[in-house]
mmCIF file of C-alpha atoms and ligand atoms in Angstrom:
data_model
loop_
_atom_site.group_PDB
_atom_site.id
_atom_site.type_symbol
_atom_site.label_atom_id
_atom_site.label_comp_id
_atom_site.label_asym_id
_atom_site.label_seq_id
_atom_site.Cartn_x
_atom_site.Cartn_y
_atom_site.Cartn_z
ATOM 1 C CA MET K 1 139.227 -20.893 18.512
ATOM 2 C CA SER K 2 141.588 -23.051 16.422
ATOM 3 C CA LYS K 3 141.312 -26.732 16.811
ATOM 4 C CA ASP K 4 143.967 -28.695 18.767
ATOM 5 C CA ILE K 5 144.869 -31.492 16.180
ATOM 6 C CA ILE K 6 146.724 -34.449 17.496
ATOM 7 C CA LEU K 7 146.880 -36.395 14.274
ATOM 8 C CA GLU K 8 146.382 -35.392 10.603
ATOM 9 C CA THR K 9 146.757 -37.096 7.278
ATOM 10 C CA HIS K 10 146.941 -35.607 3.912
ATOM 11 C CA ASP K 11 146.311 -37.551 0.803
ATOM 12 C CA LEU K 12 147.387 -40.829 2.523
ATOM 13 C CA LYS K 13 147.551 -43.824 0.294
ATOM 14 C CA LYS K 14 148.177 -47.556 0.977
ATOM 15 C CA TYR K 15 148.450 -49.591 -2.210
ATOM 16 C CA PHE K 16 149.238 -53.370 -2.210
ATOM 17 C CA LYS K 17 150.879 -54.925 -5.283
ATOM 18 C CA ILE K 18 149.454 -58.375 -6.129
ATOM 19 C CA LYS K 19 150.102 -60.934 -8.804
ATOM 20 C CA GLY K 20 150.271 -59.729 -12.384
ATOM 21 C CA GLY K 21 151.513 -56.341 -11.480
ATOM 22 C CA ARG K 22 148.044 -55.283 -10.415
ATOM 23 C CA VAL K 23 147.434 -52.845 -7.500
ATOM 24 C CA VAL K 24 144.974 -52.871 -4.675
ATOM 25 C CA LYS K 25 144.211 -49.371 -3.713
ATOM 26 C CA ALA K 26 143.072 -50.058 -0.205
ATOM 27 C CA VAL K 27 143.581 -46.535 1.018
ATOM 28 C CA ASP K 28 143.384 -43.926 -1.764
ATOM 29 C CA GLY K 29 144.066 -40.341 -0.882
ATOM 30 C CA VAL K 30 142.514 -39.962 2.615
ATOM 31 C CA SER K 31 142.872 -36.706 4.548
ATOM 32 C CA ILE K 32 141.542 -36.672 8.095
ATOM 33 C CA GLN K 33 142.108 -34.773 11.356
ATOM 34 C CA VAL K 34 141.764 -36.086 14.956
ATOM 35 C CA GLU K 35 141.169 -33.492 17.683
ATOM 36 C CA ARG K 36 142.839 -33.981 20.925
ATOM 37 C CA GLY K 37 140.612 -35.693 23.543
ATOM 38 C CA LYS K 38 137.987 -36.391 20.859
ATOM 39 C CA THR K 39 137.024 -39.279 18.700
ATOM 40 C CA LEU K 40 136.900 -39.598 14.996
ATOM 41 C CA GLY K 41 134.645 -42.482 13.746
ATOM 42 C CA LEU K 42 135.509 -44.352 10.521
ATOM 43 C CA ALA K 43 132.447 -45.935 9.210
ATOM 44 C CA GLY K 44 131.719 -48.034 6.104
ATOM 45 C CA GLU K 45 130.984 -51.598 4.948
ATOM 46 C CA SER K 46 133.627 -54.366 5.385
ATOM 47 C CA GLY K 47 136.477 -54.047 2.873
ATOM 48 C CA CYS K 48 136.154 -50.185 2.509
ATOM 49 C CA GLY K 49 139.733 -49.592 3.773
ATOM 50 C CA LYS K 50 138.981 -48.258 7.222
ATOM 51 C CA SER K 51 140.923 -50.985 9.148
ATOM 52 C CA THR K 52 143.835 -50.580 6.593
ATOM 53 C CA LEU K 53 143.861 -46.967 7.202
ATOM 54 C CA GLY K 54 144.142 -47.596 11.063
ATOM 55 C CA ARG K 55 147.038 -50.012 10.500
ATOM 56 C CA THR K 56 148.819 -47.488 8.268
ATOM 57 C CA LEU K 57 148.557 -44.763 10.845
ATOM 58 C CA ILE K 58 150.243 -47.034 13.363
ATOM 59 C CA ARG K 59 152.703 -48.152 10.787
ATOM 60 C CA ILE K 60 151.831 -51.871 10.750
ATOM 61 C CA TYR K 61 151.803 -50.979 6.965
ATOM 62 C CA GLU K 62 154.061 -48.509 5.280
ATOM 63 C CA PRO K 63 152.191 -45.721 3.564
ATOM 64 C CA SER K 64 152.504 -45.693 -0.308
ATOM 65 C CA GLY K 65 152.009 -41.903 -0.454
ATOM 66 C CA GLY K 66 150.803 -38.862 1.366
ATOM 67 C CA ALA K 67 151.655 -37.533 4.724
ATOM 68 C CA ILE K 68 150.776 -38.421 8.457
ATOM 69 C CA THR K 69 151.526 -35.628 11.059
ATOM 70 C CA LEU K 70 151.385 -36.433 14.923
ATOM 71 C CA ASN K 71 151.451 -33.448 17.033
ATOM 72 C CA GLY K 72 152.564 -31.367 14.269
ATOM 73 C CA LYS K 73 155.528 -33.615 13.450
ATOM 74 C CA ASP K 74 155.817 -35.591 10.128
ATOM 75 C CA VAL K 75 155.705 -39.384 10.975
ATOM 76 C CA SER K 76 155.259 -40.689 7.488
ATOM 77 C CA GLY K 77 158.872 -41.316 6.695
ATOM 78 C CA LYS K 78 160.466 -44.701 6.342
ATOM 79 C CA SER K 79 160.150 -46.493 9.717
ATOM 80 C CA THR K 80 162.916 -48.044 11.727
ATOM 81 C CA LYS K 81 162.630 -50.326 14.767
ATOM 82 C CA ARG K 82 163.587 -47.279 17.054
ATOM 83 C CA PHE K 83 160.861 -45.042 15.156
ATOM 84 C CA ARG K 84 158.194 -47.643 15.681
ATOM 85 C CA GLN K 85 159.116 -47.773 19.431
ATOM 86 C CA GLU K 86 158.793 -44.142 19.818
ATOM 87 C CA LEU K 87 155.474 -44.064 17.870
ATOM 88 C CA ALA K 88 154.084 -46.843 20.074
ATOM 89 C CA ARG K 89 154.435 -44.426 23.044
ATOM 90 C CA SER K 90 152.043 -42.151 21.367
ATOM 91 C CA ILE K 91 149.649 -44.254 19.376
ATOM 92 C CA GLN K 92 148.357 -47.713 20.322
ATOM 93 C CA MET K 93 145.818 -50.050 18.865
ATOM 94 C CA ILE K 94 142.942 -52.156 20.157
ATOM 95 C CA PHE K 95 142.017 -55.102 17.827
ATOM 96 C CA GLN K 96 138.796 -56.667 16.750
ATOM 97 C CA ASP K 97 139.486 -60.246 17.928
ATOM 98 C CA PRO K 98 140.702 -59.957 21.620
ATOM 99 C CA TYR K 99 141.692 -63.722 21.523
ATOM 100 C CA ALA K 100 143.650 -63.795 18.408
ATOM 101 C CA CYS K 101 145.716 -60.754 19.415
ATOM 102 C CA LEU K 102 146.757 -62.051 22.865
ATOM 103 C CA ASN K 103 149.581 -64.513 23.059
ATOM 104 C CA PRO K 104 148.087 -67.862 24.653
ATOM 105 C CA ARG K 105 151.375 -68.680 26.193
ATOM 106 C CA MET K 106 151.723 -65.460 28.156
ATOM 107 C CA THR K 107 150.138 -64.620 31.357
ATOM 108 C CA VAL K 108 148.073 -61.361 31.549
ATOM 109 C CA SER K 109 150.834 -59.714 33.521
ATOM 110 C CA GLN K 110 153.369 -60.619 30.704
ATOM 111 C CA ILE K 111 151.087 -59.360 27.990
ATOM 112 C CA ILE K 112 150.423 -56.091 29.634
ATOM 113 C CA SER K 113 154.248 -55.465 30.425
ATOM 114 C CA GLU K 114 155.465 -56.680 27.130
ATOM 115 C CA GLY K 115 155.625 -53.245 25.707
ATOM 116 C CA TRP K 116 157.965 -51.981 28.363
ATOM 117 C CA ASP K 117 160.349 -54.926 28.041
ATOM 118 C CA LEU K 118 160.594 -54.128 24.289
ATOM 119 C CA ASN K 119 161.154 -50.386 24.641
ATOM 120 C CA ARG K 120 164.826 -49.620 25.624
ATOM 121 C CA ASP K 121 163.776 -46.090 26.891
ATOM 122 C CA ILE K 122 161.444 -47.608 29.613
ATOM 123 C CA HIS K 123 163.198 -48.517 32.857
ATOM 124 C CA MET K 124 161.187 -50.107 35.645
ATOM 125 C CA THR K 125 162.000 -52.499 38.422
ATOM 126 C CA PRO K 126 159.978 -55.674 38.689
ATOM 127 C CA ALA K 127 158.235 -54.231 41.681
ATOM 128 C CA GLU K 128 157.230 -51.137 39.747
ATOM 129 C CA LYS K 129 156.027 -53.246 36.773
ATOM 130 C CA LYS K 130 153.900 -55.469 39.138
ATOM 131 C CA GLU K 131 152.340 -52.406 40.907
ATOM 132 C CA ARG K 132 151.554 -50.730 37.397
ATOM 133 C CA VAL K 133 150.139 -53.937 35.904
ATOM 134 C CA LEU K 134 147.714 -54.255 39.028
ATOM 135 C CA GLY K 135 146.837 -50.573 38.545
ATOM 136 C CA LEU K 136 146.065 -51.115 34.925
ATOM 137 C CA LEU K 137 143.953 -54.193 35.550
ATOM 138 C CA GLN K 138 141.972 -52.169 38.160
ATOM 139 C CA THR K 139 141.526 -49.310 35.627
ATOM 140 C CA VAL K 140 139.934 -51.632 33.172
ATOM 141 C CA GLY K 141 137.616 -53.431 35.619
ATOM 142 C CA LEU K 142 139.687 -56.508 36.162
ATOM 143 C CA ASN K 143 141.430 -57.522 39.491
ATOM 144 C CA LYS K 144 144.732 -58.557 40.787
ATOM 145 C CA GLU K 145 143.937 -62.299 40.772
ATOM 146 C CA HIS K 146 143.661 -62.145 36.920
ATOM 147 C CA ALA K 147 147.395 -61.024 36.543
ATOM 148 C CA ASN K 148 148.842 -64.656 36.455
ATOM 149 C CA ARG K 149 146.064 -66.243 34.455
ATOM 150 C CA PHE K 150 146.221 -67.136 30.643
ATOM 151 C CA PRO K 151 143.895 -65.473 27.985
ATOM 152 C CA HIS K 152 141.874 -68.829 27.409
ATOM 153 C CA GLU K 153 140.585 -68.346 31.091
ATOM 154 C CA PHE K 154 138.685 -65.167 30.241
ATOM 155 C CA SER K 155 135.496 -64.400 28.455
ATOM 156 C CA GLY K 156 135.502 -62.340 25.293
ATOM 157 C CA GLY K 157 134.774 -58.940 27.184
ATOM 158 C CA GLN K 158 137.358 -59.741 29.716
ATOM 159 C CA ARG K 159 139.930 -60.425 26.945
ATOM 160 C CA GLN K 160 139.174 -57.038 25.324
ATOM 161 C CA ARG K 161 139.661 -55.388 28.720
ATOM 162 C CA ILE K 162 143.237 -57.037 28.845
ATOM 163 C CA GLY K 163 143.802 -55.636 25.267
ATOM 164 C CA ILE K 164 142.812 -52.231 26.431
ATOM 165 C CA ALA K 165 145.058 -52.485 29.507
ATOM 166 C CA ARG K 166 147.881 -53.472 27.167
ATOM 167 C CA ALA K 167 147.204 -50.404 24.951
ATOM 168 C CA LEU K 168 147.048 -48.092 28.073
ATOM 169 C CA SER K 169 150.367 -49.469 29.487
ATOM 170 C CA MET K 170 152.355 -47.241 27.085
ATOM 171 C CA HIS K 171 150.510 -44.037 28.175
ATOM 172 C CA PRO K 172 149.419 -43.380 24.553
ATOM 173 C CA GLU K 173 147.662 -40.150 23.496
ATOM 174 C CA LEU K 174 145.763 -41.627 20.738
ATOM 175 C CA ILE K 175 144.275 -45.189 20.494
ATOM 176 C CA ILE K 176 142.915 -46.700 17.180
ATOM 177 C CA CYS K 177 140.150 -48.908 18.080
ATOM 178 C CA ASP K 178 139.673 -51.377 15.319
ATOM 179 C CA GLU K 179 136.239 -52.755 15.423
ATOM 180 C CA PRO K 180 136.859 -53.315 19.158
ATOM 181 C CA ILE K 181 133.253 -54.634 20.060
ATOM 182 C CA SER K 182 132.115 -56.526 16.909
ATOM 183 C CA ALA K 183 133.319 -59.856 18.163
ATOM 184 C CA LEU K 184 131.604 -59.459 21.426
ATOM 185 C CA ASP K 185 128.125 -60.436 22.799
ATOM 186 C CA VAL K 186 125.615 -57.524 22.499
ATOM 187 C CA SER K 187 125.248 -57.542 26.300
ATOM 188 C CA ILE K 188 129.001 -56.970 26.697
ATOM 189 C CA GLN K 189 129.395 -54.358 23.880
ATOM 190 C CA ALA K 190 127.854 -51.506 25.988
ATOM 191 C CA GLN K 191 130.188 -52.154 28.881
ATOM 192 C CA VAL K 192 133.256 -51.927 26.696
ATOM 193 C CA MET K 193 131.880 -48.791 25.033
ATOM 194 C CA ASN K 194 131.386 -47.181 28.371
ATOM 195 C CA LEU K 195 134.804 -48.196 29.561
ATOM 196 C CA LEU K 196 136.368 -46.607 26.537
ATOM 197 C CA LEU K 197 134.250 -43.351 27.054
ATOM 198 C CA ASN K 198 135.245 -43.254 30.807
ATOM 199 C CA LEU K 199 138.921 -43.715 29.991
ATOM 200 C CA GLN K 200 138.735 -40.943 27.327
ATOM 201 C CA ARG K 201 137.164 -38.532 29.862
ATOM 202 C CA GLU K 202 139.596 -39.430 32.608
ATOM 203 C CA GLN K 203 142.903 -39.682 30.645
ATOM 204 C CA GLN K 204 142.235 -37.153 27.771
ATOM 205 C CA LEU K 205 142.515 -39.844 25.316
ATOM 206 C CA SER K 206 141.978 -39.333 21.670
ATOM 207 C CA TYR K 207 140.260 -42.271 19.559
ATOM 208 C CA ILE K 208 139.958 -43.336 15.968
ATOM 209 C CA PHE K 209 136.963 -45.633 16.314
ATOM 210 C CA VAL K 210 136.718 -48.121 13.302
ATOM 211 C CA ALA K 211 133.363 -49.765 12.916
ATOM 212 C CA HIS K 212 130.771 -50.847 10.585
ATOM 213 C CA ASP K 213 128.076 -50.631 13.127
ATOM 214 C CA LEU K 214 126.880 -46.987 12.615
ATOM 215 C CA SER K 215 124.855 -46.850 15.909
ATOM 216 C CA MET K 216 128.098 -47.448 17.760
ATOM 217 C CA VAL K 217 129.988 -44.877 15.718
ATOM 218 C CA ARG K 218 127.162 -42.380 16.504
ATOM 219 C CA TYR K 219 127.453 -43.257 20.230
ATOM 220 C CA ILE K 220 131.046 -42.535 20.594
ATOM 221 C CA SER K 221 132.314 -40.208 17.842
ATOM 222 C CA ASP K 222 132.643 -36.371 17.669
ATOM 223 C CA THR K 223 133.442 -36.496 13.980
ATOM 224 C CA VAL K 224 132.653 -39.141 11.486
ATOM 225 C CA ALA K 225 134.251 -40.070 8.177
ATOM 226 C CA VAL K 226 132.211 -42.383 5.853
ATOM 227 C CA MET K 227 134.601 -44.461 3.597
ATOM 228 C CA TYR K 228 133.957 -46.480 0.475
ATOM 229 C CA LEU K 229 136.482 -48.293 -1.641
ATOM 230 C CA GLY K 230 139.427 -46.634 0.204
ATOM 231 C CA SER K 231 138.121 -43.036 -0.145
ATOM 232 C CA ILE K 232 136.184 -40.657 1.947
ATOM 233 C CA MET K 233 132.604 -40.027 0.772
ATOM 234 C CA GLU K 234 131.381 -37.858 3.528
ATOM 235 C CA TYR K 235 133.031 -36.071 6.605
ATOM 236 C CA ALA K 236 131.286 -34.022 9.221
ATOM 237 C CA SER K 237 130.550 -33.530 13.052
ATOM 238 C CA ASN K 238 128.403 -36.343 14.491
ATOM 239 C CA GLY K 239 125.282 -34.167 14.691
ATOM 240 C CA GLU K 240 125.687 -32.711 11.282
ATOM 241 C CA LEU K 241 126.190 -36.077 9.604
ATOM 242 C CA TYR K 242 123.675 -38.014 11.333
ATOM 243 C CA GLY K 243 121.114 -34.974 11.125
ATOM 244 C CA HIS K 244 121.803 -34.081 7.666
ATOM 245 C CA PRO K 245 123.407 -36.897 5.620
ATOM 246 C CA GLN K 246 124.045 -35.780 2.070
ATOM 247 C CA HIS K 247 125.862 -38.524 0.236
ATOM 248 C CA PRO K 248 123.698 -41.324 -1.279
ATOM 249 C CA TYR K 249 126.003 -43.955 0.258
ATOM 250 C CA THR K 250 125.677 -42.294 3.699
ATOM 251 C CA LYS K 251 121.976 -42.238 3.444
ATOM 252 C CA ALA K 252 121.682 -45.847 2.372
ATOM 253 C CA LEU K 253 123.904 -46.885 5.378
ATOM 254 C CA PHE K 254 121.754 -44.931 7.772
ATOM 255 C CA SER K 255 118.509 -46.283 6.289
ATOM 256 C CA ALA K 256 119.678 -49.714 7.482
ATOM 257 C CA ILE K 257 119.911 -48.673 11.084
ATOM 258 C CA PRO K 258 116.954 -50.287 12.991
ATOM 259 C CA VAL K 259 114.925 -47.798 15.157
ATOM 260 C CA ALA K 260 113.997 -48.567 18.764
ATOM 261 C CA ASN K 261 110.550 -47.097 18.430
ATOM 262 C CA PRO K 262 108.202 -49.849 16.875
ATOM 263 C CA LYS K 263 106.034 -47.214 15.148
ATOM 264 C CA THR K 264 108.895 -45.332 13.552
ATOM 265 C CA GLU K 265 110.544 -48.650 12.695
ATOM 266 C CA LYS K 266 107.492 -49.698 10.756
ATOM 267 C CA LYS K 267 107.685 -46.604 8.650
ATOM 268 C CA ARG K 268 111.590 -46.711 8.069
ATOM 269 C CA ASN K 269 112.236 -46.566 4.354
ATOM 270 C CA ARG K 270 115.288 -48.777 3.715
ATOM 271 C CA ILE K 271 117.377 -47.841 0.797
ATOM 272 C CA GLN K 272 118.558 -51.188 -0.705
ATOM 273 C CA LEU K 273 121.973 -50.986 -2.396
ATOM 274 C CA GLU K 274 122.270 -53.176 -5.475
ATOM 275 C CA GLY K 275 125.298 -55.393 -5.928
ATOM 276 C CA GLU K 276 128.666 -55.860 -3.955
ATOM 277 C CA ILE K 277 131.304 -53.298 -3.400
ATOM 278 C CA PRO K 278 133.490 -53.305 -6.638
ATOM 279 C CA SER K 279 137.087 -54.705 -6.296
ATOM 280 C CA PRO K 280 139.692 -52.204 -5.252
ATOM 281 C CA ILE K 281 141.837 -53.642 -7.943
ATOM 282 C CA ASN K 282 139.384 -52.370 -10.528
ATOM 283 C CA ALA K 283 137.526 -49.454 -9.009
ATOM 284 C CA PRO K 284 135.207 -47.459 -11.232
ATOM 285 C CA LYS K 285 137.174 -44.553 -12.906
ATOM 286 C CA GLY K 286 134.578 -41.872 -12.038
ATOM 287 C CA CYS K 287 132.716 -41.765 -8.619
ATOM 288 C CA LYS K 288 133.752 -44.961 -6.879
ATOM 289 C CA PHE K 289 130.106 -45.543 -5.811
ATOM 290 C CA CYS K 290 128.541 -45.019 -9.347
ATOM 291 C CA THR K 291 127.959 -48.816 -9.951
ATOM 292 C CA ARG K 292 125.608 -48.833 -6.925
ATOM 293 C CA CYS K 293 124.212 -45.450 -6.833
ATOM 294 C CA PRO K 294 120.550 -45.021 -7.598
ATOM 295 C CA TYR K 295 121.145 -41.341 -8.660
ATOM 296 C CA ALA K 296 124.216 -41.888 -10.895
ATOM 297 C CA LYS K 297 124.444 -39.531 -13.989
ATOM 298 C CA PRO K 298 126.677 -39.845 -16.954
ATOM 299 C CA VAL K 299 129.286 -37.468 -15.347
ATOM 300 C CA CYS K 300 129.487 -39.818 -12.412
ATOM 301 C CA HIS K 301 130.833 -42.688 -14.557
ATOM 302 C CA GLU K 302 133.602 -40.318 -16.109
ATOM 303 C CA LYS K 303 134.789 -37.860 -13.353
ATOM 304 C CA PRO K 304 135.549 -38.550 -9.585
ATOM 305 C CA PRO K 305 133.748 -35.976 -7.579
ATOM 306 C CA ALA K 306 135.957 -33.866 -5.344
ATOM 307 C CA LEU K 307 135.432 -33.845 -1.496
ATOM 308 C CA LYS K 308 133.824 -30.488 -1.073
ATOM 309 C CA GLU K 309 132.250 -28.459 1.719
ATOM 310 C CA CYS K 310 128.525 -28.309 1.427
ATOM 311 C CA ALA K 311 128.022 -26.538 4.816
ATOM 312 C CA PRO K 312 130.646 -25.389 7.215
ATOM 313 C CA GLY K 313 132.765 -28.344 8.298
ATOM 314 C CA HIS K 314 130.605 -30.763 6.157
ATOM 315 C CA LEU K 315 132.514 -32.339 3.257
ATOM 316 C CA VAL K 316 130.904 -34.444 0.619
ATOM 317 C CA ALA K 317 132.190 -36.161 -2.599
ATOM 318 C CA CYS K 318 129.103 -36.196 -4.867
ATOM 319 C CA HIS K 319 128.452 -34.399 -8.160
ATOM 320 C CA LEU K 320 124.771 -34.373 -7.211
ATOM 321 C CA VAL K 321 125.414 -32.475 -3.909
ATOM 322 C CA ASN K 322 128.203 -30.208 -5.185
ATOM 323 C CA GLU K 323 126.870 -29.104 -8.642
HETATM 324 FE FE1 SF4 N 1 125.971 -41.040 -6.952
HETATM 325 FE FE2 SF4 N 1 127.101 -39.580 -8.907
HETATM 326 FE FE3 SF4 N 1 126.910 -38.759 -6.349
HETATM 327 FE FE4 SF4 N 1 128.524 -40.808 -6.971
HETATM 328 S S1 SF4 N 1 128.693 -38.623 -7.636
HETATM 329 S S2 SF4 N 1 127.302 -40.648 -5.238
HETATM 330 S S3 SF4 N 1 127.288 -41.853 -8.588
HETATM 331 S S4 SF4 N 1 125.228 -39.033 -7.723
#
C-alpha cells in the first residue's frame, strides 16, 4: 500500500547571508516525508538546523532552494500575506518557550482567537468564538475560568497547553512541535507528551517533533531523521533506527541516553564525541561529521557521502556503511 504523504521536501535549503558575504548553511539539502496522522521526529544536537527546518516549512523563513509539497501541492513559491494565511490553516507551530511566544498583554481568549481575527476567510460571531475558545480550553485540559486570565498567571505546563490550544484553533492538519517540552519541568513533560499523543489519535494530526532529547523523540515518533550541520545523517522508522543505528553520529547520540535499569546503565558504553559542532559557515567539505568521527578515513575529508538505503526504508549518509 502506498504511503499517504501530507508533507514532503526535496533538497530543501535555507541559507543566511551574513557579514563579509559569508553564508550560513542552516538547512542544506534536506528531503523528508511526513505521513498523514504520523509523527516525524527531527533529532540532533543544538545548532544542527532542525528548528530552522521547522520554521522554513511554516514559512517563517523563506527557503533558499528546493521544494516543499503539502498535500501534493507545491507551497515553496514566494509567499504573500494571503498565502501565509492559507498555509496557517494547514500547518501550525508550537514553540519551545511557552512564555515568550504568548503576548503578555492579551488574555488567553484573545490569544486563542487571534488567528480567526487575522484570517479574512474565517467568519464567526462573538458567541461562536467564545464557545469555540471554551471548547479548545477543555480539549487541552484547561477550563473556562482560564479564558480571561493573562499568560503570567499560569505555570509553564499550562502555558504550553495554551500554545497548543492556539495551534489547534486553526484546525491544522500538521503541527510542527519545536522542542515543545524542553523548557518544562520533568514532571510536566510527560503530561504534555501524552496530551499531544491523545490529540493526534483523536484528530488524525500529523506532527513534526523537533527535539534534542532522543528518548522523547523515540516515545512519540513513527519515523526519525537525525540531523547534523543542516543535513540528514540517518533516516528510518523508529524501530529500525533505535534497533539498528548505523551512522557513527547516531550511535554516539544513542550511547548518551541513560538506561532506567541500574545494571544495564552500569555497562553502558558511552561514545564521547570530541570537539564542538563545526560552524555552518565553514562546514567540512567532505562528510560534515568528519572532524568528530572516530572512524573517519581519508575519503571522508574529501567527498560528501550520499544518503543511501542500507536496508529497506533505512537511509544513511556514511562512506563506511555504504561502501
Ligand atoms: Fe565517519 Fe566517514 Fe562515515 Fe562521515 S563518512 S560518518 S567521517 S566514517
